[in-house]
Coordinates of C-alpha atoms and ligand atoms in Angstrom, one line a residue:
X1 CA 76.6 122.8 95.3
X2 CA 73.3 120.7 95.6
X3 CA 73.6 118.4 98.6
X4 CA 72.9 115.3 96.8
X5 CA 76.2 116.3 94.7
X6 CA 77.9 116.9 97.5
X7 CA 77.1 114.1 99.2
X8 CA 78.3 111.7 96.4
X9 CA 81.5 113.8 96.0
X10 CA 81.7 113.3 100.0
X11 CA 81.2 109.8 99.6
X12 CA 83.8 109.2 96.5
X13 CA 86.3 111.0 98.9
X14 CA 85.8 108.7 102.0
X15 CA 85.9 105.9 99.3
X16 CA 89.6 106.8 98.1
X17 CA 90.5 107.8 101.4
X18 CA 89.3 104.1 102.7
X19 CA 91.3 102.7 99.7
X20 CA 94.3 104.5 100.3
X21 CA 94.5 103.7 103.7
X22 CA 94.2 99.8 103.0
X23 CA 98.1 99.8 101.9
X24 CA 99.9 99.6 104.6
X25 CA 102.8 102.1 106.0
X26 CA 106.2 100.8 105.6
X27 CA 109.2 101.2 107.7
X28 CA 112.5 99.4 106.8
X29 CA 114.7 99.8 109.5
X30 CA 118.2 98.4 108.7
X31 CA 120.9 98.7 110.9
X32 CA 124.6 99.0 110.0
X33 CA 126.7 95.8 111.1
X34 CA 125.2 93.8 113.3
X35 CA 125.2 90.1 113.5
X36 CA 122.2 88.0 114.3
X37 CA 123.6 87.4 117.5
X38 CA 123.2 90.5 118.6
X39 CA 119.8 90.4 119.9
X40 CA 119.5 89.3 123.0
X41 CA 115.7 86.9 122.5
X42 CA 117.9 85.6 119.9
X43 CA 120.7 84.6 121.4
X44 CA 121.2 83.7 125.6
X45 CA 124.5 84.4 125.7
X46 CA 124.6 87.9 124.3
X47 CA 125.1 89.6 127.8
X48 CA 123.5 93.1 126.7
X49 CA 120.6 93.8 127.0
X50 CA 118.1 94.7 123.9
X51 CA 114.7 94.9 125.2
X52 CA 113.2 97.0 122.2
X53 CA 114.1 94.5 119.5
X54 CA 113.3 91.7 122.1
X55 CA 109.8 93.0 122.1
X56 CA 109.4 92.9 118.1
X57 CA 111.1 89.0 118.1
X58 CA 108.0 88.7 120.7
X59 CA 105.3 90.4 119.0
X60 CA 106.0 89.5 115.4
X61 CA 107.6 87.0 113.2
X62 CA 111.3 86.2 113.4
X63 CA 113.8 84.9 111.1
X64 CA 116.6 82.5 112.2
X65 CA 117.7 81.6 108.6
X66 CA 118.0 84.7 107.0
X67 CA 120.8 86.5 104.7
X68 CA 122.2 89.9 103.6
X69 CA 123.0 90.1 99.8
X70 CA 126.3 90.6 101.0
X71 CA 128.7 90.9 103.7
X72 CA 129.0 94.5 103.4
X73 CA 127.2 97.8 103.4
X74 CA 126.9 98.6 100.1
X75 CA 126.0 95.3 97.9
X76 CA 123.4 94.6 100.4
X77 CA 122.0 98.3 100.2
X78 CA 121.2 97.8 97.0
X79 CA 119.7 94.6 97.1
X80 CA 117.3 95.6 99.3
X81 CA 116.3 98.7 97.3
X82 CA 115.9 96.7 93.9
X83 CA 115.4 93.6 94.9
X84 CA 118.0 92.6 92.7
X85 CA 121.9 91.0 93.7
X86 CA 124.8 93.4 93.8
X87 CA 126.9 91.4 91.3
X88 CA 124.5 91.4 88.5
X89 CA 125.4 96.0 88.8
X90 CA 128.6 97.0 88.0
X91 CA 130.2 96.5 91.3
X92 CA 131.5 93.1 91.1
X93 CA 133.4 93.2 94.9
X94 CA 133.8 95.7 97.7
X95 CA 131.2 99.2 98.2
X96 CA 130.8 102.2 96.2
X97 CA 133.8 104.7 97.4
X98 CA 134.2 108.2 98.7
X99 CA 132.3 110.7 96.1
X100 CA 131.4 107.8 94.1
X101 CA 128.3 108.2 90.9
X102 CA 125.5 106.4 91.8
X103 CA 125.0 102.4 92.1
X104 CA 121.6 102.0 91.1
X105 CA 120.9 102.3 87.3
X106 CA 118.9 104.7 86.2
X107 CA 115.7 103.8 85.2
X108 CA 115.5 100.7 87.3
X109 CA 112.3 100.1 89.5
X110 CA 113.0 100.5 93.3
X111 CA 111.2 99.8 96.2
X112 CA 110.3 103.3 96.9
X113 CA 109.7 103.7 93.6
X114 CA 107.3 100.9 93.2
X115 CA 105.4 102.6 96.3
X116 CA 105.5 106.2 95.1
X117 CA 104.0 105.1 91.9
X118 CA 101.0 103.6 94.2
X119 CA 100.7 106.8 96.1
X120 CA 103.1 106.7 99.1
X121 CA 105.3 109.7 100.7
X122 CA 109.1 108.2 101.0
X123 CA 111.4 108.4 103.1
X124 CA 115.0 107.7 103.2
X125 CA 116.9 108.8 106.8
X126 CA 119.9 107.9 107.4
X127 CA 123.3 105.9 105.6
X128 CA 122.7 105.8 101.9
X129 CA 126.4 104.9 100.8
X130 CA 125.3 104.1 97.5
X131 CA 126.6 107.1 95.3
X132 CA 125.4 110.4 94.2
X133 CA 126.2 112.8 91.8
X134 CA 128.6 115.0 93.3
X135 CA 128.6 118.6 91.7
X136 CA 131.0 119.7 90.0
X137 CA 132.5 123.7 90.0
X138 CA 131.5 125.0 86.6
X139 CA 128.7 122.6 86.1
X140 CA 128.4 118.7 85.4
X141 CA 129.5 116.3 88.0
X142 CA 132.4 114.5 89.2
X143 CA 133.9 111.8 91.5
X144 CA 137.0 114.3 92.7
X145 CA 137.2 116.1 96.3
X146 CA 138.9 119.1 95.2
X147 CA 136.2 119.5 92.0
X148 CA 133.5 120.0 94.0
X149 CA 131.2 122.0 94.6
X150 CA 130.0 121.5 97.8
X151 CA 127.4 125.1 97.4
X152 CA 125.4 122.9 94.8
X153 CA 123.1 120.7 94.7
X154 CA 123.9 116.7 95.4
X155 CA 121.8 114.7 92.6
X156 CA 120.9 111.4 91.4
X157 CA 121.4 109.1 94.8
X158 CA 118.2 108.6 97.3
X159 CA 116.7 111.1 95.5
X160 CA 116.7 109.8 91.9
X161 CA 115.3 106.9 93.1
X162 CA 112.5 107.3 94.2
X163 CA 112.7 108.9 98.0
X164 CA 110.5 112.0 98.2
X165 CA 112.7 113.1 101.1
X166 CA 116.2 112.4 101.9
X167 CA 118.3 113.4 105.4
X168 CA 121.3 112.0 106.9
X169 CA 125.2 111.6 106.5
X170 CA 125.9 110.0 103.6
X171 CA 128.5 108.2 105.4
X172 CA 129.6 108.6 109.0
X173 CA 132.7 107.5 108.8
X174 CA 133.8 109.5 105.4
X175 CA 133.7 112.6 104.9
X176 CA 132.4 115.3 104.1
X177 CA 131.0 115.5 107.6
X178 CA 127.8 117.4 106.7
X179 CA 124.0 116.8 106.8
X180 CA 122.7 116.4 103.2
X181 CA 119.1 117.1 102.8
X182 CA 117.1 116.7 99.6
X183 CA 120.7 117.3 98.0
X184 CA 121.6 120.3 99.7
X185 CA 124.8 119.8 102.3
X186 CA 124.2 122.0 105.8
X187 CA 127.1 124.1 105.2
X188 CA 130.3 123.8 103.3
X189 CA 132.7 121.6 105.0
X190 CA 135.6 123.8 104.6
X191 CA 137.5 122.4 108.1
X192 CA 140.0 119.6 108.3
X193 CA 138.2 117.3 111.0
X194 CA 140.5 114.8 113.2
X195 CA 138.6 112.4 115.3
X196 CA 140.3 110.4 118.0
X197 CA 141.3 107.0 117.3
X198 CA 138.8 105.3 119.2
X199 CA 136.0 105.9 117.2
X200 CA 137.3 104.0 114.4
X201 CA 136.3 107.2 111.7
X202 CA 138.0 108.7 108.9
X203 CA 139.4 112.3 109.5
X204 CA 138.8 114.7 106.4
X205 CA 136.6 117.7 105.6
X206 CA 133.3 119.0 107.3
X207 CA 132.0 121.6 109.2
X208 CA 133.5 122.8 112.4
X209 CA 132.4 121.4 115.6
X210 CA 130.7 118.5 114.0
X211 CA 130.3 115.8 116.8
X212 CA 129.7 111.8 116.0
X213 CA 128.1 111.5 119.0
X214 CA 124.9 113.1 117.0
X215 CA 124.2 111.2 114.4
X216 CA 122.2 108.2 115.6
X217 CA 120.3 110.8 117.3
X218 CA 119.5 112.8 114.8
X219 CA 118.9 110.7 112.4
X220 CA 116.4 109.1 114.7
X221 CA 114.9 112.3 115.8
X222 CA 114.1 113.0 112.1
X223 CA 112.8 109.5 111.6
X224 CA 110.1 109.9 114.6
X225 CA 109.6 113.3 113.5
X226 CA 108.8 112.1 110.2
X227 CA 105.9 109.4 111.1
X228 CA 104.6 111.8 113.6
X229 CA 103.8 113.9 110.4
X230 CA 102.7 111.5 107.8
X231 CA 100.6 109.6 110.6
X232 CA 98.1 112.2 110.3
X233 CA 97.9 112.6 106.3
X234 CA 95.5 109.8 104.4
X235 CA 98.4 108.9 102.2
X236 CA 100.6 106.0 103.5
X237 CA 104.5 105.9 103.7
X238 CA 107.3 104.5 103.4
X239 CA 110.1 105.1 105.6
X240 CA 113.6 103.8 105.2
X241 CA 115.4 103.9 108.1
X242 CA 119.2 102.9 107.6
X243 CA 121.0 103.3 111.1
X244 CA 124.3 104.2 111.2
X245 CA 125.4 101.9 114.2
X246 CA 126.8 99.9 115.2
X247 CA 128.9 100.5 112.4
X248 CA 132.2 102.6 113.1
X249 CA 132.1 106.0 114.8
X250 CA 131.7 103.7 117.8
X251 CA 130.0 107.4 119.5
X252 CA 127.8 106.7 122.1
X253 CA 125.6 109.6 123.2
X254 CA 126.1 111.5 126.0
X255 CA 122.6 109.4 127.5
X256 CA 124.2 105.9 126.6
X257 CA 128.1 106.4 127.3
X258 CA 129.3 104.0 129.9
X259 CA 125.4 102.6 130.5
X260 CA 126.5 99.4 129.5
X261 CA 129.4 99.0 132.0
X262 CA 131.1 97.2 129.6
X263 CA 132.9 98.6 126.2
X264 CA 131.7 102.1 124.3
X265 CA 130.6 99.3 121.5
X266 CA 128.3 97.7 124.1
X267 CA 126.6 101.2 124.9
X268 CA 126.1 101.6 121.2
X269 CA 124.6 98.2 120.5
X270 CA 122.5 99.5 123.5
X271 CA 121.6 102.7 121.9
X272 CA 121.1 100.9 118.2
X273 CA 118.3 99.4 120.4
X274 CA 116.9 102.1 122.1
X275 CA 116.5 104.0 118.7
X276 CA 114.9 101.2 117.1
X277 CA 111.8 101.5 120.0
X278 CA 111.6 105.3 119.7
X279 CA 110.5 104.3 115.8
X280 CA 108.2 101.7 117.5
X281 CA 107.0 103.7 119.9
X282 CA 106.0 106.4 117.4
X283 CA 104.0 104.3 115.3
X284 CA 102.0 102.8 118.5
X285 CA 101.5 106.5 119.7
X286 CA 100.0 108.0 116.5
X287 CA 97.6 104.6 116.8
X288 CA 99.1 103.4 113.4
X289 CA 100.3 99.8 114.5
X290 CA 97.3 97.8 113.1
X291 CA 98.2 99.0 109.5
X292 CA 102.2 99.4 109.9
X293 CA 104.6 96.9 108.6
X294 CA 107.7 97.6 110.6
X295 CA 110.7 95.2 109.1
X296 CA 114.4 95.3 110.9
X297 CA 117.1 93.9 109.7
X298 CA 120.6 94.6 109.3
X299 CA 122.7 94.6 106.4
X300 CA 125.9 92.3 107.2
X301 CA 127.3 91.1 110.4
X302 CA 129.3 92.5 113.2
X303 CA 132.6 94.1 112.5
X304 CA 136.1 92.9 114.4
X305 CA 135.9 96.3 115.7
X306 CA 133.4 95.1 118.0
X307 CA 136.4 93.6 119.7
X308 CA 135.2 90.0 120.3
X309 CA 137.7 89.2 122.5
X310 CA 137.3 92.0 125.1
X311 CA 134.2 91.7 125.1
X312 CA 134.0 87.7 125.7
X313 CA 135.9 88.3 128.9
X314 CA 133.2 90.7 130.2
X315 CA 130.7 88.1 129.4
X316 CA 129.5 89.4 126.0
X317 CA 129.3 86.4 123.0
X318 CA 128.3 88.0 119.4
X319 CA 129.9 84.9 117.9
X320 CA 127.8 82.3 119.8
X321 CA 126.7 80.6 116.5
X322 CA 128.2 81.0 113.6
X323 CA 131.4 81.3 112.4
X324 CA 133.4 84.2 110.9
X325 CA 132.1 88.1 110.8
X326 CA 131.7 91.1 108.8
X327 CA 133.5 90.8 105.1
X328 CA 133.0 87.2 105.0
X329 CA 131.5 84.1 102.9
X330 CA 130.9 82.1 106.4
X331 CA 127.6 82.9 108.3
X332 CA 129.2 85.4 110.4
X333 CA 129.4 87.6 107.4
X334 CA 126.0 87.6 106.3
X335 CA 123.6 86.0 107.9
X336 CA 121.6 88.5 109.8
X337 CA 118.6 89.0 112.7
X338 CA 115.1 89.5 110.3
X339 CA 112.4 90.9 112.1
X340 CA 109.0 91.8 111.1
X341 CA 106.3 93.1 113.0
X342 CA 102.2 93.9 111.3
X343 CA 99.7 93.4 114.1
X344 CA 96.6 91.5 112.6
X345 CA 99.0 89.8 109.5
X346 CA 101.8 88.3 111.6
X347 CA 101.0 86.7 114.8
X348 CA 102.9 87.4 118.0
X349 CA 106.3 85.4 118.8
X350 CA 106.0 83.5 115.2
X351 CA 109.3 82.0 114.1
X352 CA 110.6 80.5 110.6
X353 CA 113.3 78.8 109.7
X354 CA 112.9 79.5 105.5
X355 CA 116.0 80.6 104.0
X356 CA 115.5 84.1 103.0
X357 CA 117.4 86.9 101.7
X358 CA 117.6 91.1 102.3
X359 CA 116.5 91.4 98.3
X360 CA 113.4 89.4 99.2
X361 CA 112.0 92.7 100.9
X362 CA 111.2 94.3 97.8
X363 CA 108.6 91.8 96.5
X364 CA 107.2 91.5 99.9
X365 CA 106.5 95.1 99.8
X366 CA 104.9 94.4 96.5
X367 CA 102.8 91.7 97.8
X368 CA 102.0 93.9 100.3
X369 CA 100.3 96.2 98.6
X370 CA 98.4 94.5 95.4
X371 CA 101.4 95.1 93.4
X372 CA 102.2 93.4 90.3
X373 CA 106.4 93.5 89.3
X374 CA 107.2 94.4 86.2
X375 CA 109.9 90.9 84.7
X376 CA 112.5 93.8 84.5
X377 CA 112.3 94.4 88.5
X378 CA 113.2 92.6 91.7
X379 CA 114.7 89.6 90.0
X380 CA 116.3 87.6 92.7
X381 CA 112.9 88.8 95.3
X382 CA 110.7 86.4 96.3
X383 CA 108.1 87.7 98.8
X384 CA 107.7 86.6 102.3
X385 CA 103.9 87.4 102.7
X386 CA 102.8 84.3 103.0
X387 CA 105.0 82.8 105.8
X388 CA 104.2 86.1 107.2
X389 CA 100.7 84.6 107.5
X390 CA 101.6 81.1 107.9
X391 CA 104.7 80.7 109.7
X392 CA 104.1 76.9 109.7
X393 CA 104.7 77.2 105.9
X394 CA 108.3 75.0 105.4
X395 CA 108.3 74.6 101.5
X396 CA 111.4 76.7 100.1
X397 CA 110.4 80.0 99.1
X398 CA 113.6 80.1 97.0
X399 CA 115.2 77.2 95.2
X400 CA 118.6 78.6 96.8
X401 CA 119.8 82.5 98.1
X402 CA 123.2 83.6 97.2
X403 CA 125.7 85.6 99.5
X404 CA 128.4 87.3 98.2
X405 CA 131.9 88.6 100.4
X406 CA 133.4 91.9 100.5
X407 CA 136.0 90.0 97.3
X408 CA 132.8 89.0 95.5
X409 CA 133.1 85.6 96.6
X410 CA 130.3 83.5 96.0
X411 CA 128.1 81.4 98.4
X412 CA 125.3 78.9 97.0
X413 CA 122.9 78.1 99.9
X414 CA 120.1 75.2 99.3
X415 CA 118.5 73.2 102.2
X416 CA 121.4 72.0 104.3
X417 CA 124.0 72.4 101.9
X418 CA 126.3 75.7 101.3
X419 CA 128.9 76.1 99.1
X420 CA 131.7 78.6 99.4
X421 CA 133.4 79.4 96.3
X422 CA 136.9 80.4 97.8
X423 CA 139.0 78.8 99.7
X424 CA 139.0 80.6 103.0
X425 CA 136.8 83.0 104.2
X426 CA 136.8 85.4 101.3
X427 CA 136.7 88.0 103.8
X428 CA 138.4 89.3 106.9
X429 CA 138.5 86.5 109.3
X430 CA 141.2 83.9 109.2
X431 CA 142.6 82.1 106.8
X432 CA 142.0 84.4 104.4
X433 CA 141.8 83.0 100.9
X434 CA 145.5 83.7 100.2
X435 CA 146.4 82.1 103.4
X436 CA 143.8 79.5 102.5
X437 CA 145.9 78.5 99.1
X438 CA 149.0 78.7 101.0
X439 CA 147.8 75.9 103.8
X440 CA 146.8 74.0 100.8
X441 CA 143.3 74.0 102.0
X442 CA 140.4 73.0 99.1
X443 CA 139.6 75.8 96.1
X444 CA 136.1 75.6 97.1
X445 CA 134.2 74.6 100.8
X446 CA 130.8 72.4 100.9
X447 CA 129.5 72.4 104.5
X448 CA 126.6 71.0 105.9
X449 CA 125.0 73.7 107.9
X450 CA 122.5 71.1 110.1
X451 CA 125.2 68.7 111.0
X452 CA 128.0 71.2 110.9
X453 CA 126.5 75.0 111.8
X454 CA 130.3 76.1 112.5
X455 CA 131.6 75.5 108.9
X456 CA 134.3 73.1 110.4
X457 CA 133.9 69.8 108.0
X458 CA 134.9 70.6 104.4
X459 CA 132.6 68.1 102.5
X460 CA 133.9 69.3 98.8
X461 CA 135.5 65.9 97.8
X462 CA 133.3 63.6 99.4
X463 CA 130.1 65.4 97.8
X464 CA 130.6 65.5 94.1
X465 CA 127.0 65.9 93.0
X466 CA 126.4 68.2 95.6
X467 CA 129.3 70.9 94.1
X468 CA 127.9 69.9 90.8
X469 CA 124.2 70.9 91.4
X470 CA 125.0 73.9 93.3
X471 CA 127.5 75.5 90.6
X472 CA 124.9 74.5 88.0
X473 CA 122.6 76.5 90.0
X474 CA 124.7 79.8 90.0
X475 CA 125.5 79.4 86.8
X476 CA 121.7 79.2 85.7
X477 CA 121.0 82.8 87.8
X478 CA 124.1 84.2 86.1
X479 CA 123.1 83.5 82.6
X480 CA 119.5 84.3 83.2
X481 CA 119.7 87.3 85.1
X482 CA 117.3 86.5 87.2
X483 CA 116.9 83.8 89.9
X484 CA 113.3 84.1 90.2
X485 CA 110.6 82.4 87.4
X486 CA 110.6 84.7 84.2
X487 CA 111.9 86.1 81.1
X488 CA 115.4 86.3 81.2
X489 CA 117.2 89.8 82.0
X490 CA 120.5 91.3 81.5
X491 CA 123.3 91.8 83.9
X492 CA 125.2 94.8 83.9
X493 CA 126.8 95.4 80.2
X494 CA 125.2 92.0 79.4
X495 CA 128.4 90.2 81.6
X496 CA 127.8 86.4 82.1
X497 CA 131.5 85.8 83.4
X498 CA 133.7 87.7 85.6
X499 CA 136.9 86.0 87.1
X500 CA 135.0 85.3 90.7
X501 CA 132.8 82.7 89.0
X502 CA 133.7 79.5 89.7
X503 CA 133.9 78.3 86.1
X504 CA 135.7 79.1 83.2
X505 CA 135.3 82.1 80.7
X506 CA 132.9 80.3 77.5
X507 CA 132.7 77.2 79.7
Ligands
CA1 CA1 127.5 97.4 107.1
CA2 CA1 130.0 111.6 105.9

C-alpha cells in the first residue's frame, strides 16, 4: 500500500472513529419501586442514608415533578422503551403475567432499537417483565408452565427488540428462578423452590440452591462488567439497567444485611444505592464521564411492603410528600425521583420543576444523538434536552402527562391541576375506588397540586371548566394516538374507547 493511500485510509478511519465517538454512551438505570422520597438530597426526612444517588442529584440535573407512565412495573417498562403510553398496547390495566407473549409489538421502533440502527452495542441487565416467547415442547411457543420447554431457546422479549445482549431474571419474584441469557435459561429449573415469607417472593420452579440474595449483585456485576468492556471499543452503548430492588425479594446481601440498623427493606434501599455508584464509578474509572449520559429513575413508587409504619417509628418517612404509594392514581403511585447526570451538557446541582414523564426518555435519547423519529415512534415522548441545557427553561415541555394506576385509571396532569378519573385511589391505598363509591365520595377527583400537594381538597364540582378541558384533553390523545404534534397513529386494534375512559362509548 502507497503511504499516501494509507495515510488517507488512516485518516477516514480516525474521521469515523471521531464521529462515532460524538454520540454519547447511554445508561438507563431504572430501579424497581421506589418513590421519590426515597433519596435522601431529596427528601430531609428520609433517615437512610443514599450517598451515591445524592451525589448525581449534586452533580447533575434533578427532577422534582416527574412521572412514571404508570404505577406499576410493567406499563411503565414499556413506556420507557417506546416512548409510547401503556394503554394505547393491548394491556389496558395491570402487567404482563407469568410466561406471558411479549408486550411490545413487533415491528415497533424502540429506544435500543433507535440506537442500534445508529451504531450502538445494547444492553439490557436486569428485570425485563415484559413478555417473551416462551418455547414450547414440539416446537412453537406458548403461555403454559407445563408446555415448556425450558432446554430451548426464550425468543422475542429484550432480544427482539433491539438489545444485542440480554442477562438477568426475568422476574425475581416469579419463577422460573433461572438466569436467562441471550434466551438461553442457566439450567432447567426442575426444583420446587420455597422461600421464607419475609422476602415477600413467589415459591415455584428453578434451579436448586438458587439464593435471592444474588440477584442485585449479579446483575450489577454484569452491568459494570459490561461498561468496562465496551469502554474500550469506538462504538458507543447503550446500557439498560433495570434493578430489581427495592422491589420484593426484600434479600439484602450478605455485605448489606443489618447495615442499616433499621428493617431488611432499609438495608436494601441502602444497597439499591450502593449498586447505582458501582455503575457510576465504572464509567468515571474507564475516563468515559465527559461523553456518558447516565439517567436514573424508577418506574413507580414504593410498595406497602416497605412497611411505612415500622419504619416511621424508627425514624424513616418515604411518604413525606405525597400522598398514596405503589398501584395508585395519587402521586405516591407514580411520581418518581429523575436523575440525569452528562458532565459538560448538564450543569452540576441543576434542578426543574417541568412536568415530565418516564416515555419522555426515548426522544431525549433521540435528541441526543442527531436522531430524527419516525411519526410512527415515541408518540407521547417529548425530549428533555433542552432543559438539560437550560434548566431555567419553565415553558411546558408537554401540554399535559398522563399517569395511569395498576386498574388503568386515568390521571390528566396540566400546570397545577390533576385530575383523577376514579373515585378513590384506583390503586392499593385507601379508599379504594369501591370503597370510594360506597362513601359516596365524587366519580372523578380535581386537585390542585400547588395549593393542595396532599390530594386532600376534591375541586370536581367547584371547577367545571377545569374537568371539561382536561377530559377534552385525554380524549384528543386517545383519538389521535399520539399526544405529541403529528400525523395521527393507531392504538392497539384501532381502540378509541375502553370502559376506563371517562366518557361514553360513540360519545
Ligand atoms: Ca415496579
Ligand atoms: Ca424469575
Amino acid at each position: 500500500m502507497g503511504s499516501r493511500v494509507g495515510a488517507v485510509l488512516a485518516a477516514a478511519m480516525v474521521s469515523v472513529a471521531a464521529q462515532a465517538a460524538e454520540k454519547p454512551n447511554i445508561i438507563v438505570i431504572l430501579a424497581d419501586d421506589m418513590g421519590v422520597d426515597s433519596v435522601a438530597e431529596l427528601n430531609e426526612k428520609l433517615g437512610i442514608k443514599t450517598p451515591h444517588l445524592d451525589k448525581m442529584v449534586k452533580g447533575g440535573i434533578s427532577f422534582g415533578d416527574a412521572h412514571s407512565g404508570s404505577a406499576v412495573c410493567t406499563p411503565t417498562r414499556y413506556g420507557v422503551l417506546t416512548g409510547r403510553y401503556a394503554w394505547r398496547s393491548r394491556l389496558k390495566s395491570g402487567i404482563v403475567g407469568k410466561w406471558e407473549r411479549p408486550l411490545i409489538e413487533e415491528g415497533r421502533l424502540t429506544l435500543p432499537g433507535m440506537l442500534k440502527e445508529q451504531g450502538y452495542d445494547t444492553a439490557c441487565i436486569g428485570k425485563w417483565h415484559l413478555g417473551w416467547n416462551w418455547p414450547k415442547k414440539g416446537g412453537g411457543y406458548t403461555q403454559k408452565q407445563g408446555e415448556i420447554d425450558f432446554t430451548g431457546t426464550i425468543e422475542g422479549g429484550a432480544m427482539g427488540c433491539g438489545f444485542d445482549y440480554y442477562f438477568g431474571d426475568d422476574v425475581p419474584n416469579w419463577p422460573p428462578f433461572v438466569w436467562i441469557e441471550n434466551g438461553k435459561m442457566s439450567g432447567v429449573p426442575d426444583t420446587n423452590l420455597k422461600f421464607a415469607a419475609h422476602y415477600g417472593s413467589n415459591n415455584g420452579i428453578g434451579l436448586k440452591g438458587w439464593k435471592l440474595e444474588d440477584v442485585l449483585p449479579e446483575i450489577t456485576r454484569r452491568s459494570v462488567k459490561y461498561i468496562d468492556e465496551k469502554a474500550k471499543t469506538d462504538d458507543p452503548f447503550f446500557l439498560y439497567f433495570p434493578m430489581t430492588s427495592p422491589h420484593t425479594p426484600i434479600a439484602p446481601s450478605e455485605q448489606f444485611k443489618g447495615k442499616s440498623g433499621i428493617s431488611a427493606y432499609a438495608d436494601f434501599l441502602m444497597e439499591t444505592d450502593w449498586c447505582v455508584g458501582q455503575v457510576l464509578e465504572a464509567v468515571e474509572r474507564n475516563g468515559i464521564s465527559e461523553n456518558t449520559l447516565v439517567i436514573f429513575t424508577t418506574d413507580n413508587g414504593t410498595s406497602p411492603k416497605a412497611k411505612f409504619e415500622e419504619l416511621r417509628e424508627k425514624g424513616v418517612e418515604l411518604q413525606e410528600h405525597w400522598r398514596g404509594y405503589k398501584a395508585d392514581a395519587f402521586e405516591g403511585g407514580h411520581r418518581v425521583p429523575f436523575i440525569a447526570v452528562w458532565p459538560g451538557v448538564i450543569k452540576p446541582g441543576a434542578k426543574s420543576e417541568q412536568t415530565i414523564s418516564l416515555v419522555d426518555i426515548m426522544a431525549t435519547c433521540a435528541d441526543a444523538t442527531d436522531y430524527k423519529l419516525p411519526e410512527t415512534a415515541a408518540e407521547d415522548s417529548v425530549s428533555l434536552l433542552e432543559v438539560f441545557k437550560d434548566p431555567s427553561v419553565t415553558k411546558p415541555l408537554h401540554e399535559a402527562v398522563i399517569c395511569h394506576s395498576i386498574t388503568g385509571q386515568f390521571v390528566v396532569r396540566k400546570g397545577r391541576w390533576k385530575i383523577l378519573f376514579c373515585p378513590g385511589s384506583g390503586g392499593w391505598s385507601a379508599p379504594k375506588d369501591a370503597q370510594a363509591k360506597k362513601q359516596g365520595l365524587p366519580d372523578w377527583q380535581l386537585y390542585d397540586l400547588v395549593k393542595d400537594p396532599k390530594e386532600i381538597n376534591n375541586l370536581v364540582n367547584t371547577n367545571p371548566e377545569v374537568v371539561a378541558e382536561l377530559k377534552g384533553i385525554l380524549k384528543k390523545y386517545v383519538e389521535q394516538g399520539r399526544s405529541t404534534p403529528g400525523a395521527a397513529q393507531p392504538n392497539h386494534n384501532q381502540q378509541n374507547w375502553w370502559p376506563q375512559l371517562p366518557w361514553q362509548k360513540g360519545e
